mmCIF file of C-alpha atoms and ligand atoms in Angstrom:
data_model
loop_
_atom_site.group_PDB
_atom_site.id
_atom_site.type_symbol
_atom_site.label_atom_id
_atom_site.label_comp_id
_atom_site.label_asym_id
_atom_site.label_seq_id
_atom_site.Cartn_x
_atom_site.Cartn_y
_atom_site.Cartn_z
ATOM 1 C CA MET J 1 -14.990 19.589 -6.006
ATOM 2 C CA ILE J 2 -11.687 20.630 -7.523
ATOM 3 C CA LYS J 3 -8.720 18.430 -6.630
ATOM 4 C CA ASN J 4 -5.109 18.726 -7.702
ATOM 5 C CA ILE J 5 -3.507 15.317 -7.902
ATOM 6 C CA SER J 6 0.206 14.702 -8.428
ATOM 7 C CA VAL J 7 0.674 11.548 -10.463
ATOM 8 C CA ILE J 8 3.821 9.451 -10.429
ATOM 9 C CA GLU J 9 3.641 6.969 -13.289
ATOM 10 C CA GLY J 10 6.939 5.432 -12.305
ATOM 11 C CA ASP J 11 8.622 2.413 -13.883
ATOM 12 C CA GLY J 12 7.722 -0.950 -15.386
ATOM 13 C CA ILE J 13 3.968 -1.461 -15.498
ATOM 14 C CA GLY J 14 3.423 1.889 -13.739
ATOM 15 C CA PRO J 15 2.330 3.950 -16.779
ATOM 16 C CA GLU J 16 -0.134 1.240 -17.873
ATOM 17 C CA VAL J 17 -1.901 0.909 -14.525
ATOM 18 C CA ILE J 18 -1.948 4.701 -14.043
ATOM 19 C CA LYS J 19 -3.569 5.154 -17.458
ATOM 20 C CA GLU J 20 -6.469 2.883 -16.476
ATOM 21 C CA THR J 21 -6.771 4.497 -13.057
ATOM 22 C CA ILE J 22 -7.054 7.983 -14.541
ATOM 23 C CA LYS J 23 -9.638 6.706 -16.996
ATOM 24 C CA VAL J 24 -11.693 5.421 -14.059
ATOM 25 C CA LEU J 25 -11.191 8.612 -12.007
ATOM 26 C CA ASN J 26 -12.355 10.654 -14.991
ATOM 27 C CA SER J 27 -15.541 8.625 -15.199
ATOM 28 C CA ILE J 28 -16.142 9.422 -11.512
ATOM 29 C CA ALA J 29 -15.466 13.110 -12.223
ATOM 30 C CA ILE J 30 -18.011 13.121 -15.085
ATOM 31 C CA LYS J 31 -20.615 11.256 -13.091
ATOM 32 C CA TYR J 32 -20.362 13.423 -9.963
ATOM 33 C CA GLY J 33 -19.286 16.784 -11.422
ATOM 34 C CA HIS J 34 -15.756 16.926 -10.004
ATOM 35 C CA ASP J 35 -12.720 18.552 -11.517
ATOM 36 C CA PHE J 36 -9.599 16.442 -11.117
ATOM 37 C CA HIS J 37 -6.393 18.123 -12.294
ATOM 38 C CA TYR J 38 -3.465 15.782 -12.762
ATOM 39 C CA LYS J 39 0.163 16.793 -12.732
ATOM 40 C CA ASN J 40 2.717 14.291 -13.919
ATOM 41 C CA VAL J 41 5.660 14.160 -11.578
ATOM 42 C CA LEU J 42 9.031 12.693 -12.536
ATOM 43 C CA ALA J 43 10.445 9.988 -10.252
ATOM 44 C CA GLY J 44 12.205 6.621 -10.266
ATOM 45 C CA SER J 45 14.518 5.407 -12.999
ATOM 46 C CA LYS J 46 13.353 8.040 -15.513
ATOM 47 C CA ALA J 47 14.355 10.742 -13.029
ATOM 48 C CA ILE J 48 17.758 9.102 -12.454
ATOM 49 C CA GLU J 49 18.366 9.102 -16.195
ATOM 50 C CA LYS J 50 17.273 12.699 -16.695
ATOM 51 C CA LEU J 51 18.432 14.417 -13.528
ATOM 52 C CA GLY J 52 20.596 11.894 -11.666
ATOM 53 C CA ASP J 53 18.134 11.764 -8.765
ATOM 54 C CA PRO J 54 15.270 9.256 -8.254
ATOM 55 C CA MET J 55 13.201 11.945 -6.475
ATOM 56 C CA PRO J 56 14.197 15.434 -7.616
ATOM 57 C CA GLU J 57 13.403 18.382 -5.356
ATOM 58 C CA GLU J 58 10.931 19.779 -7.891
ATOM 59 C CA SER J 59 8.939 16.540 -7.788
ATOM 60 C CA ILE J 60 8.778 16.628 -3.991
ATOM 61 C CA GLU J 61 7.586 20.232 -4.080
ATOM 62 C CA ASN J 62 4.872 19.348 -6.551
ATOM 63 C CA CYS J 63 3.671 16.510 -4.341
ATOM 64 C CA LEU J 64 3.684 18.716 -1.251
ATOM 65 C CA LYS J 65 1.590 21.348 -3.043
ATOM 66 C CA SER J 66 -1.097 18.981 -4.301
ATOM 67 C CA ASP J 67 -4.219 17.667 -2.564
ATOM 68 C CA ALA J 68 -2.984 14.067 -2.881
ATOM 69 C CA VAL J 69 -0.405 11.970 -4.683
ATOM 70 C CA LEU J 70 -1.249 8.969 -6.815
ATOM 71 C CA PHE J 71 1.807 6.776 -7.094
ATOM 72 C CA SER J 72 2.166 3.570 -9.091
ATOM 73 C CA CYS J 73 5.484 1.778 -8.617
ATOM 74 C CA ILE J 74 9.190 2.318 -9.151
ATOM 75 C CA GLY J 75 12.123 -0.027 -9.633
ATOM 76 C CA ASP J 76 14.189 -1.341 -12.528
ATOM 77 C CA PRO J 77 16.397 -4.444 -12.560
ATOM 78 C CA LYS J 78 19.136 -2.559 -14.369
ATOM 79 C CA TYR J 79 20.037 -0.915 -11.052
ATOM 80 C CA ASP J 80 20.496 -4.279 -9.333
ATOM 81 C CA HIS J 81 23.989 -4.586 -10.758
ATOM 82 C CA ASN J 82 25.321 -1.588 -8.923
ATOM 83 C CA PRO J 83 24.290 -2.300 -5.358
ATOM 84 C CA ARG J 84 25.997 0.781 -3.969
ATOM 85 C CA GLY J 85 24.714 3.221 -6.591
ATOM 86 C CA LYS J 86 21.440 5.152 -6.720
ATOM 87 C CA ARG J 87 18.261 3.107 -6.913
ATOM 88 C CA PRO J 88 14.749 4.149 -8.021
ATOM 89 C CA GLU J 89 13.408 2.785 -4.700
ATOM 90 C CA ASP J 90 15.447 5.410 -2.819
ATOM 91 C CA GLY J 91 13.185 7.982 -4.455
ATOM 92 C CA LEU J 92 10.070 6.439 -2.959
ATOM 93 C CA LEU J 93 11.620 6.292 0.502
ATOM 94 C CA LYS J 94 12.745 9.907 0.224
ATOM 95 C CA LEU J 95 9.241 11.025 -0.774
ATOM 96 C CA ARG J 96 7.583 9.103 2.077
ATOM 97 C CA LYS J 97 9.997 10.716 4.518
ATOM 98 C CA ARG J 98 9.673 14.247 3.140
ATOM 99 C CA MET J 99 5.879 14.062 3.093
ATOM 100 C CA ASN J 100 5.989 12.492 6.566
ATOM 101 C CA LEU J 101 3.704 9.643 5.490
ATOM 102 C CA TYR J 102 4.097 7.626 8.640
ATOM 103 C CA CYS J 103 0.967 5.490 8.475
ATOM 104 C CA ASN J 104 0.576 3.037 5.615
ATOM 105 C CA ILE J 105 -2.839 1.383 5.533
ATOM 106 C CA ARG J 106 -3.077 -1.865 3.570
ATOM 107 C CA PRO J 107 -6.532 -3.501 3.513
ATOM 108 C CA ILE J 108 -6.555 -7.234 2.828
ATOM 109 C CA ILE J 109 -9.976 -8.120 1.501
ATOM 110 C CA VAL J 110 -10.945 -11.234 -0.401
ATOM 111 C CA PHE J 111 -13.432 -9.628 -2.828
ATOM 112 C CA SER J 112 -14.571 -12.923 -4.204
ATOM 113 C CA ILE J 113 -12.869 -16.262 -3.868
ATOM 114 C CA LEU J 114 -10.562 -16.641 -6.808
ATOM 115 C CA ASP J 115 -9.072 -19.927 -7.941
ATOM 116 C CA LYS J 116 -5.570 -18.582 -8.098
ATOM 117 C CA SER J 117 -4.981 -18.462 -4.345
ATOM 118 C CA PRO J 118 -3.004 -21.549 -3.281
ATOM 119 C CA VAL J 119 -4.734 -21.370 0.119
ATOM 120 C CA LYS J 120 -7.721 -23.707 0.603
ATOM 121 C CA LYS J 121 -11.060 -21.965 0.038
ATOM 122 C CA GLU J 122 -12.434 -22.724 3.507
ATOM 123 C CA PHE J 123 -9.673 -20.555 5.020
ATOM 124 C CA LEU J 124 -10.557 -17.590 2.840
ATOM 125 C CA ASN J 125 -14.208 -16.889 3.671
ATOM 126 C CA GLN J 126 -14.641 -13.628 5.534
ATOM 127 C CA VAL J 127 -11.007 -12.612 5.423
ATOM 128 C CA ASP J 128 -11.056 -8.885 6.115
ATOM 129 C CA PHE J 129 -8.145 -7.307 7.911
ATOM 130 C CA VAL J 130 -6.014 -4.224 7.567
ATOM 131 C CA ILE J 131 -2.296 -3.849 8.053
ATOM 132 C CA TYR J 132 -1.197 -0.591 9.688
ATOM 133 C CA ARG J 133 2.444 -0.420 8.679
ATOM 134 C CA GLU J 134 4.715 2.274 10.128
ATOM 135 C CA LEU J 135 6.307 3.888 7.083
ATOM 136 C CA THR J 136 8.935 6.472 7.948
ATOM 137 C CA GLY J 137 11.051 4.854 10.652
ATOM 138 C CA GLY J 138 12.720 1.639 11.725
ATOM 139 C CA ILE J 139 15.438 -0.214 9.902
ATOM 140 C CA TYR J 140 14.467 1.397 6.586
ATOM 141 C CA PHE J 141 15.586 4.813 7.764
ATOM 142 C CA GLY J 142 18.183 4.189 10.472
ATOM 143 C CA GLU J 143 21.814 4.878 9.789
ATOM 144 C CA LYS J 144 23.352 2.367 7.413
ATOM 145 C CA GLY J 145 26.831 1.854 6.150
ATOM 146 C CA ARG J 146 29.967 -0.199 5.788
ATOM 147 C CA ASN J 147 33.046 -0.740 7.916
ATOM 148 C CA LYS J 148 36.261 -2.666 7.425
ATOM 149 C CA ASN J 149 36.835 -1.729 3.796
ATOM 150 C CA GLY J 150 33.296 -2.625 2.915
ATOM 151 C CA GLU J 151 33.494 -6.089 4.427
ATOM 152 C CA GLU J 152 31.112 -5.311 7.268
ATOM 153 C CA ALA J 153 27.685 -3.710 6.873
ATOM 154 C CA TYR J 154 25.064 -2.381 9.275
ATOM 155 C CA ASP J 155 21.474 -1.113 9.250
ATOM 156 C CA TYR J 156 20.392 0.570 12.425
ATOM 157 C CA CYS J 157 16.807 0.039 13.629
ATOM 158 C CA ILE J 158 15.510 2.949 15.670
ATOM 159 C CA TYR J 159 12.037 4.007 16.864
ATOM 160 C CA SER J 160 10.905 6.807 19.135
ATOM 161 C CA LYS J 161 7.896 6.813 21.440
ATOM 162 C CA THR J 162 6.313 9.590 19.331
ATOM 163 C CA GLU J 163 6.698 7.622 16.118
ATOM 164 C CA ILE J 164 4.943 4.639 17.675
ATOM 165 C CA GLU J 165 2.225 6.707 19.334
ATOM 166 C CA ARG J 166 1.028 8.511 16.225
ATOM 167 C CA ILE J 167 0.408 5.339 14.206
ATOM 168 C CA GLY J 168 -0.838 3.515 17.316
ATOM 169 C CA GLU J 169 -3.565 6.113 17.815
ATOM 170 C CA MET J 170 -4.651 5.760 14.192
ATOM 171 C CA ALA J 171 -4.835 1.974 14.452
ATOM 172 C CA PHE J 172 -6.968 2.045 17.611
ATOM 173 C CA LYS J 173 -9.303 4.692 16.170
ATOM 174 C CA ALA J 174 -9.757 2.560 13.056
ATOM 175 C CA ALA J 175 -10.467 -0.529 15.176
ATOM 176 C CA LEU J 176 -13.430 1.250 16.801
ATOM 177 C CA SER J 177 -15.330 1.227 13.527
ATOM 178 C CA ARG J 178 -14.274 -2.330 12.641
ATOM 179 C CA LYS J 179 -14.077 -5.587 14.632
ATOM 180 C CA LYS J 180 -12.456 -3.796 17.607
ATOM 181 C CA LYS J 181 -9.257 -5.775 17.702
ATOM 182 C CA VAL J 182 -5.633 -4.704 17.327
ATOM 183 C CA THR J 183 -2.814 -7.224 16.991
ATOM 184 C CA LEU J 184 0.641 -5.797 17.498
ATOM 185 C CA VAL J 185 3.178 -7.819 15.525
ATOM 186 C CA ASP J 186 6.772 -7.577 16.675
ATOM 187 C CA LYS J 187 9.813 -9.541 17.810
ATOM 188 C CA ALA J 188 9.784 -8.477 21.446
ATOM 189 C CA ASN J 189 11.553 -11.669 22.518
ATOM 190 C CA VAL J 190 14.664 -10.354 20.752
ATOM 191 C CA LEU J 191 14.445 -6.690 19.738
ATOM 192 C CA GLU J 192 14.553 -3.663 22.038
ATOM 193 C CA THR J 193 12.574 -1.559 19.545
ATOM 194 C CA SER J 194 9.791 -4.162 19.745
ATOM 195 C CA ARG J 195 9.783 -3.914 23.537
ATOM 196 C CA LEU J 196 9.299 -0.148 23.242
ATOM 197 C CA TRP J 197 6.442 -0.741 20.767
ATOM 198 C CA ARG J 198 4.735 -3.019 23.332
ATOM 199 C CA GLU J 199 5.118 -0.489 26.138
ATOM 200 C CA VAL J 200 3.748 2.412 24.116
ATOM 201 C CA ILE J 201 0.887 0.474 22.523
ATOM 202 C CA LYS J 202 -0.202 -1.031 25.866
ATOM 203 C CA ASN J 203 -0.428 2.500 27.195
ATOM 204 C CA ILE J 204 -2.557 3.711 24.303
ATOM 205 C CA SER J 205 -4.871 0.719 24.715
ATOM 206 C CA LEU J 206 -5.869 2.021 28.172
ATOM 207 C CA ASP J 207 -7.768 4.795 26.392
ATOM 208 C CA TYR J 208 -9.635 2.240 24.266
ATOM 209 C CA PRO J 209 -11.267 -0.183 26.722
ATOM 210 C CA ASN J 210 -13.575 -1.522 23.973
ATOM 211 C CA VAL J 211 -10.718 -2.577 21.729
ATOM 212 C CA ASP J 212 -8.967 -5.903 22.358
ATOM 213 C CA LEU J 213 -5.216 -5.794 22.081
ATOM 214 C CA ASP J 214 -3.071 -8.835 21.544
ATOM 215 C CA PHE J 215 0.556 -9.447 20.674
ATOM 216 C CA LEU J 216 2.133 -11.817 18.194
ATOM 217 C CA TYR J 217 5.738 -12.423 17.305
ATOM 218 C CA ILE J 218 6.406 -11.865 13.630
ATOM 219 C CA ASP J 219 7.364 -15.499 12.974
ATOM 220 C CA ASN J 220 4.119 -16.718 14.502
ATOM 221 C CA ALA J 221 2.111 -14.003 12.706
ATOM 222 C CA ALA J 222 3.556 -15.093 9.358
ATOM 223 C CA MET J 223 2.162 -18.562 10.036
ATOM 224 C CA GLN J 224 -1.217 -17.441 11.447
ATOM 225 C CA ILE J 225 -1.913 -15.240 8.412
ATOM 226 C CA ILE J 226 -2.060 -18.381 6.291
ATOM 227 C CA MET J 227 -3.468 -20.813 8.894
ATOM 228 C CA ASN J 228 -6.125 -18.600 10.416
ATOM 229 C CA PRO J 229 -6.475 -15.302 8.544
ATOM 230 C CA LYS J 230 -10.025 -14.677 9.800
ATOM 231 C CA LYS J 231 -8.752 -14.041 13.307
ATOM 232 C CA PHE J 232 -7.224 -10.682 12.343
ATOM 233 C CA ASP J 233 -8.838 -7.273 12.318
ATOM 234 C CA ILE J 234 -6.065 -4.672 12.512
ATOM 235 C CA ILE J 235 -2.437 -5.731 12.369
ATOM 236 C CA LEU J 236 -0.217 -2.962 13.688
ATOM 237 C CA THR J 237 3.468 -3.318 12.972
ATOM 238 C CA ASP J 238 6.747 -1.643 12.092
ATOM 239 C CA ASN J 239 8.059 -0.725 8.677
ATOM 240 C CA MET J 240 9.979 -3.885 7.801
ATOM 241 C CA PHE J 241 7.545 -6.433 9.270
ATOM 242 C CA GLY J 242 4.635 -4.631 7.586
ATOM 243 C CA ASP J 243 6.366 -4.795 4.226
ATOM 244 C CA ILE J 244 6.860 -8.544 4.502
ATOM 245 C CA LEU J 245 3.432 -9.380 5.933
ATOM 246 C CA SER J 246 1.607 -7.402 3.266
ATOM 247 C CA ASP J 247 3.144 -9.373 0.394
ATOM 248 C CA GLU J 248 2.422 -12.572 2.276
ATOM 249 C CA SER J 249 -1.193 -11.545 2.892
ATOM 250 C CA SER J 250 -1.706 -10.834 -0.783
ATOM 251 C CA VAL J 251 -1.528 -14.590 -1.380
ATOM 252 C CA LEU J 252 -4.923 -14.869 0.340
ATOM 253 C CA THR J 253 -6.485 -12.541 -2.216
ATOM 254 C CA SER J 254 -4.876 -14.366 -5.182
ATOM 255 C CA SER J 255 -2.616 -11.605 -6.407
ATOM 256 C CA LEU J 256 -0.334 -8.848 -5.241
ATOM 257 C CA GLY J 257 -1.747 -6.903 -8.181
ATOM 258 C CA LEU J 258 -5.089 -6.475 -6.382
ATOM 259 C CA LEU J 259 -3.971 -4.684 -3.263
ATOM 260 C CA PRO J 260 -4.132 -0.940 -2.661
ATOM 261 C CA SER J 261 -2.736 1.218 0.087
ATOM 262 C CA ALA J 262 -2.975 4.684 1.567
ATOM 263 C CA SER J 263 0.044 6.393 3.075
ATOM 264 C CA ILE J 264 -1.153 9.027 5.495
ATOM 265 C CA GLY J 265 0.743 11.845 7.179
ATOM 266 C CA ASN J 266 -0.454 14.740 9.301
ATOM 267 C CA ASN J 267 -1.732 16.743 6.387
ATOM 268 C CA LYS J 268 -0.422 15.019 3.262
ATOM 269 C CA SER J 269 -1.329 11.674 1.753
ATOM 270 C CA MET J 270 -0.251 9.396 -1.024
ATOM 271 C CA PHE J 271 -2.067 6.438 -2.543
ATOM 272 C CA GLU J 272 -0.004 3.557 -3.856
ATOM 273 C CA PRO J 273 -0.652 -0.067 -4.834
ATOM 274 C CA ILE J 274 1.520 -2.446 -2.857
ATOM 275 C CA HIS J 275 2.926 -4.191 -5.932
ATOM 276 C CA GLY J 276 6.292 -3.418 -7.480
ATOM 277 C CA SER J 277 7.147 -2.393 -11.032
ATOM 278 C CA TYR J 278 6.848 -5.948 -12.473
ATOM 279 C CA PRO J 279 9.345 -5.251 -15.295
ATOM 280 C CA GLN J 280 8.720 -8.625 -16.980
ATOM 281 C CA ALA J 281 5.176 -7.483 -17.826
ATOM 282 C CA LYS J 282 6.043 -3.969 -18.974
ATOM 283 C CA GLY J 283 4.251 -2.984 -22.203
ATOM 284 C CA LYS J 284 2.426 -6.333 -22.487
ATOM 285 C CA ASN J 285 -1.002 -5.084 -21.431
ATOM 286 C CA ILE J 286 -1.283 -7.913 -18.869
ATOM 287 C CA ALA J 287 -0.674 -6.072 -15.580
ATOM 288 C CA ASN J 288 -3.528 -5.947 -13.108
ATOM 289 C CA PRO J 289 -4.693 -2.321 -12.783
ATOM 290 C CA LEU J 290 -6.943 -3.048 -9.780
ATOM 291 C CA GLY J 291 -4.310 -2.376 -7.075
ATOM 292 C CA CYS J 292 -3.849 1.119 -8.477
ATOM 293 C CA ILE J 293 -7.567 1.662 -9.173
ATOM 294 C CA LEU J 294 -8.445 0.613 -5.621
ATOM 295 C CA SER J 295 -5.732 2.939 -4.287
ATOM 296 C CA SER J 296 -7.517 5.758 -6.091
ATOM 297 C CA SER J 297 -10.696 4.664 -4.355
ATOM 298 C CA MET J 298 -8.920 5.105 -1.004
ATOM 299 C CA MET J 299 -8.003 8.575 -2.272
ATOM 300 C CA LEU J 300 -11.677 9.347 -2.988
ATOM 301 C CA GLU J 301 -12.517 8.321 0.558
ATOM 302 C CA TYR J 302 -9.763 10.605 1.847
ATOM 303 C CA PHE J 303 -11.344 13.444 -0.147
ATOM 304 C CA GLY J 304 -14.622 12.676 1.637
ATOM 305 C CA MET J 305 -16.186 11.335 -1.580
ATOM 306 C CA HIS J 306 -17.938 8.330 -0.078
ATOM 307 C CA LYS J 307 -20.567 7.715 -2.767
ATOM 308 C CA GLU J 308 -17.836 7.897 -5.364
ATOM 309 C CA LYS J 309 -15.688 5.383 -3.512
ATOM 310 C CA ASN J 310 -18.631 2.999 -3.140
ATOM 311 C CA ILE J 311 -19.521 3.052 -6.807
ATOM 312 C CA LEU J 312 -15.902 2.529 -7.810
ATOM 313 C CA GLU J 313 -15.588 -0.474 -5.522
ATOM 314 C CA LYS J 314 -18.892 -1.851 -6.731
ATOM 315 C CA ALA J 315 -17.576 -1.570 -10.285
ATOM 316 C CA VAL J 316 -14.373 -3.416 -9.360
ATOM 317 C CA LYS J 317 -16.317 -6.152 -7.619
ATOM 318 C CA ASN J 318 -18.567 -6.501 -10.620
ATOM 319 C CA SER J 319 -15.606 -6.753 -13.013
ATOM 320 C CA ILE J 320 -14.234 -9.635 -10.928
ATOM 321 C CA GLU J 321 -17.616 -11.382 -10.739
ATOM 322 C CA LYS J 322 -18.029 -11.040 -14.495
ATOM 323 C CA LYS J 323 -14.488 -12.402 -14.852
ATOM 324 C CA ILE J 324 -13.157 -9.343 -16.654
ATOM 325 C CA CYS J 325 -9.771 -9.996 -15.098
ATOM 326 C CA THR J 326 -6.084 -9.972 -15.962
ATOM 327 C CA PRO J 327 -4.246 -13.326 -16.111
ATOM 328 C CA ASP J 328 -2.826 -13.069 -12.592
ATOM 329 C CA ILE J 329 -6.292 -13.766 -11.196
ATOM 330 C CA ILE J 330 -7.984 -15.983 -13.779
ATOM 331 C CA ASP J 331 -7.052 -18.616 -16.322
ATOM 332 C CA SER J 332 -5.006 -16.861 -18.996
ATOM 333 C CA LYS J 333 -7.181 -18.380 -21.763
ATOM 334 C CA LEU J 334 -10.165 -16.428 -20.417
ATOM 335 C CA SER J 335 -8.372 -13.297 -19.305
ATOM 336 C CA SER J 336 -8.757 -9.658 -20.356
ATOM 337 C CA THR J 337 -6.057 -7.058 -20.921
ATOM 338 C CA THR J 338 -5.113 -4.244 -18.553
ATOM 339 C CA GLU J 339 -6.929 -1.848 -20.850
ATOM 340 C CA GLU J 340 -10.082 -3.972 -21.121
ATOM 341 C CA VAL J 341 -10.371 -4.100 -17.337
ATOM 342 C CA GLY J 342 -10.089 -0.290 -17.187
ATOM 343 C CA ASN J 343 -12.633 0.136 -19.987
ATOM 344 C CA TYR J 344 -15.115 -2.181 -18.279
ATOM 345 C CA ILE J 345 -14.904 -0.344 -14.977
ATOM 346 C CA GLU J 346 -15.167 3.046 -16.695
ATOM 347 C CA LYS J 347 -18.341 1.970 -18.570
ATOM 348 C CA TYR J 348 -19.866 0.418 -15.483
ATOM 349 C CA ILE J 349 -19.509 3.698 -13.589
ATOM 350 C CA LEU J 350 -20.799 5.829 -16.462
ATOM 351 C CA ASN J 351 -23.840 3.553 -16.866
ATOM 352 C CA GLN J 352 -24.933 3.726 -13.230
HETATM 353 C C1 LIG O 401 6.355 -1.472 -0.774
HETATM 354 C C2 LIG O 401 7.630 -1.680 -1.550
HETATM 355 C C3 LIG O 401 8.674 -0.673 -1.101
HETATM 356 C C4 LIG O 401 8.922 -0.884 0.390
HETATM 357 C C5 LIG O 401 9.987 -0.717 -1.895
HETATM 358 C C6 LIG O 401 9.753 -0.539 -3.372
HETATM 359 C C7 LIG O 401 10.996 0.260 -1.383
HETATM 360 O O1 LIG O 401 8.075 -2.989 -1.420
HETATM 361 O O2 LIG O 401 5.784 -0.374 -0.858
HETATM 362 O O3 LIG O 401 5.911 -2.405 -0.100
HETATM 363 O O4 LIG O 401 9.708 -1.760 0.776
HETATM 364 O O5 LIG O 401 8.323 -0.164 1.175
HETATM 365 MN MN1 LIG O 402 6.751 -4.287 -0.305
#
């Protein structure tokens, strides 16, 4: 198969984790006779410096034309000092909106129990849930601004029935081939948008009699994810709550650096690790490439390449079992570099 992939290397550790991911994708291409064409697309702080825009129009057009987008991470602390100026993150939000990537799927799987999770081991067995995070609405995209000479600020949270329905349908469909349970996380005791979410999701659930639906307030969910993570199958939630719960859930797996995601729209998709640009690690060859590599495996699945996805995930699992890991997930005295992890996975695939 021929696939055109737009690649956004981004900021911080982005170029390093993308390099390993492309290495691994190329080994899949060799093994299975695919032709992956990559196009580097400018975004984030490099695009601000060059063109004054964190997501230039040309980059968006490239992404819209390709079969999928592989995105690493953007963000640079140098923009923290000008809170009202342009930020690299704005570029990511603009791209998600323009590609209409409303459904962000974040699987939380404990591949093998790693010592670095602060959560007791007995809580971690069989943790396997997926967060369905709404990605193009809510407080992230509502009107925002300042009043009273800048001394008052607002962020408007707005959701429509259609926005809730389209991700709701996807979550219920996914539950059918999993443990058949959807948990809607919201703050319906306070927020009107949450009450609309409940109404719409209850309605959808009528079409899925075999799927259990339950409701949890976000504060309670934040606690249950640590106390009783096995109870979850699919967590369905809005943009902001999904952002927070996914970082929290990563603690179960040992490291934010391990977690992938797929951002799905009606006919466009982007694959992005959930970690940020980790500027402190930039250029040190210590960043975990697995979040990005596993995102590319979600991309293979999206392309319908199931064997390819399975072998890639087997290779990742094997690298963890053999302790070929970056220092975020094992003792730094025994750890491997970003590049060594990529090389190991590449060889494993080529030797199958
Ligand atoms: C994520 C990130 C982004 C978000 C930032 C970088 C804008 O934290 O993908 O989880 O909040 O969505
Ligand atoms: Mn986040």
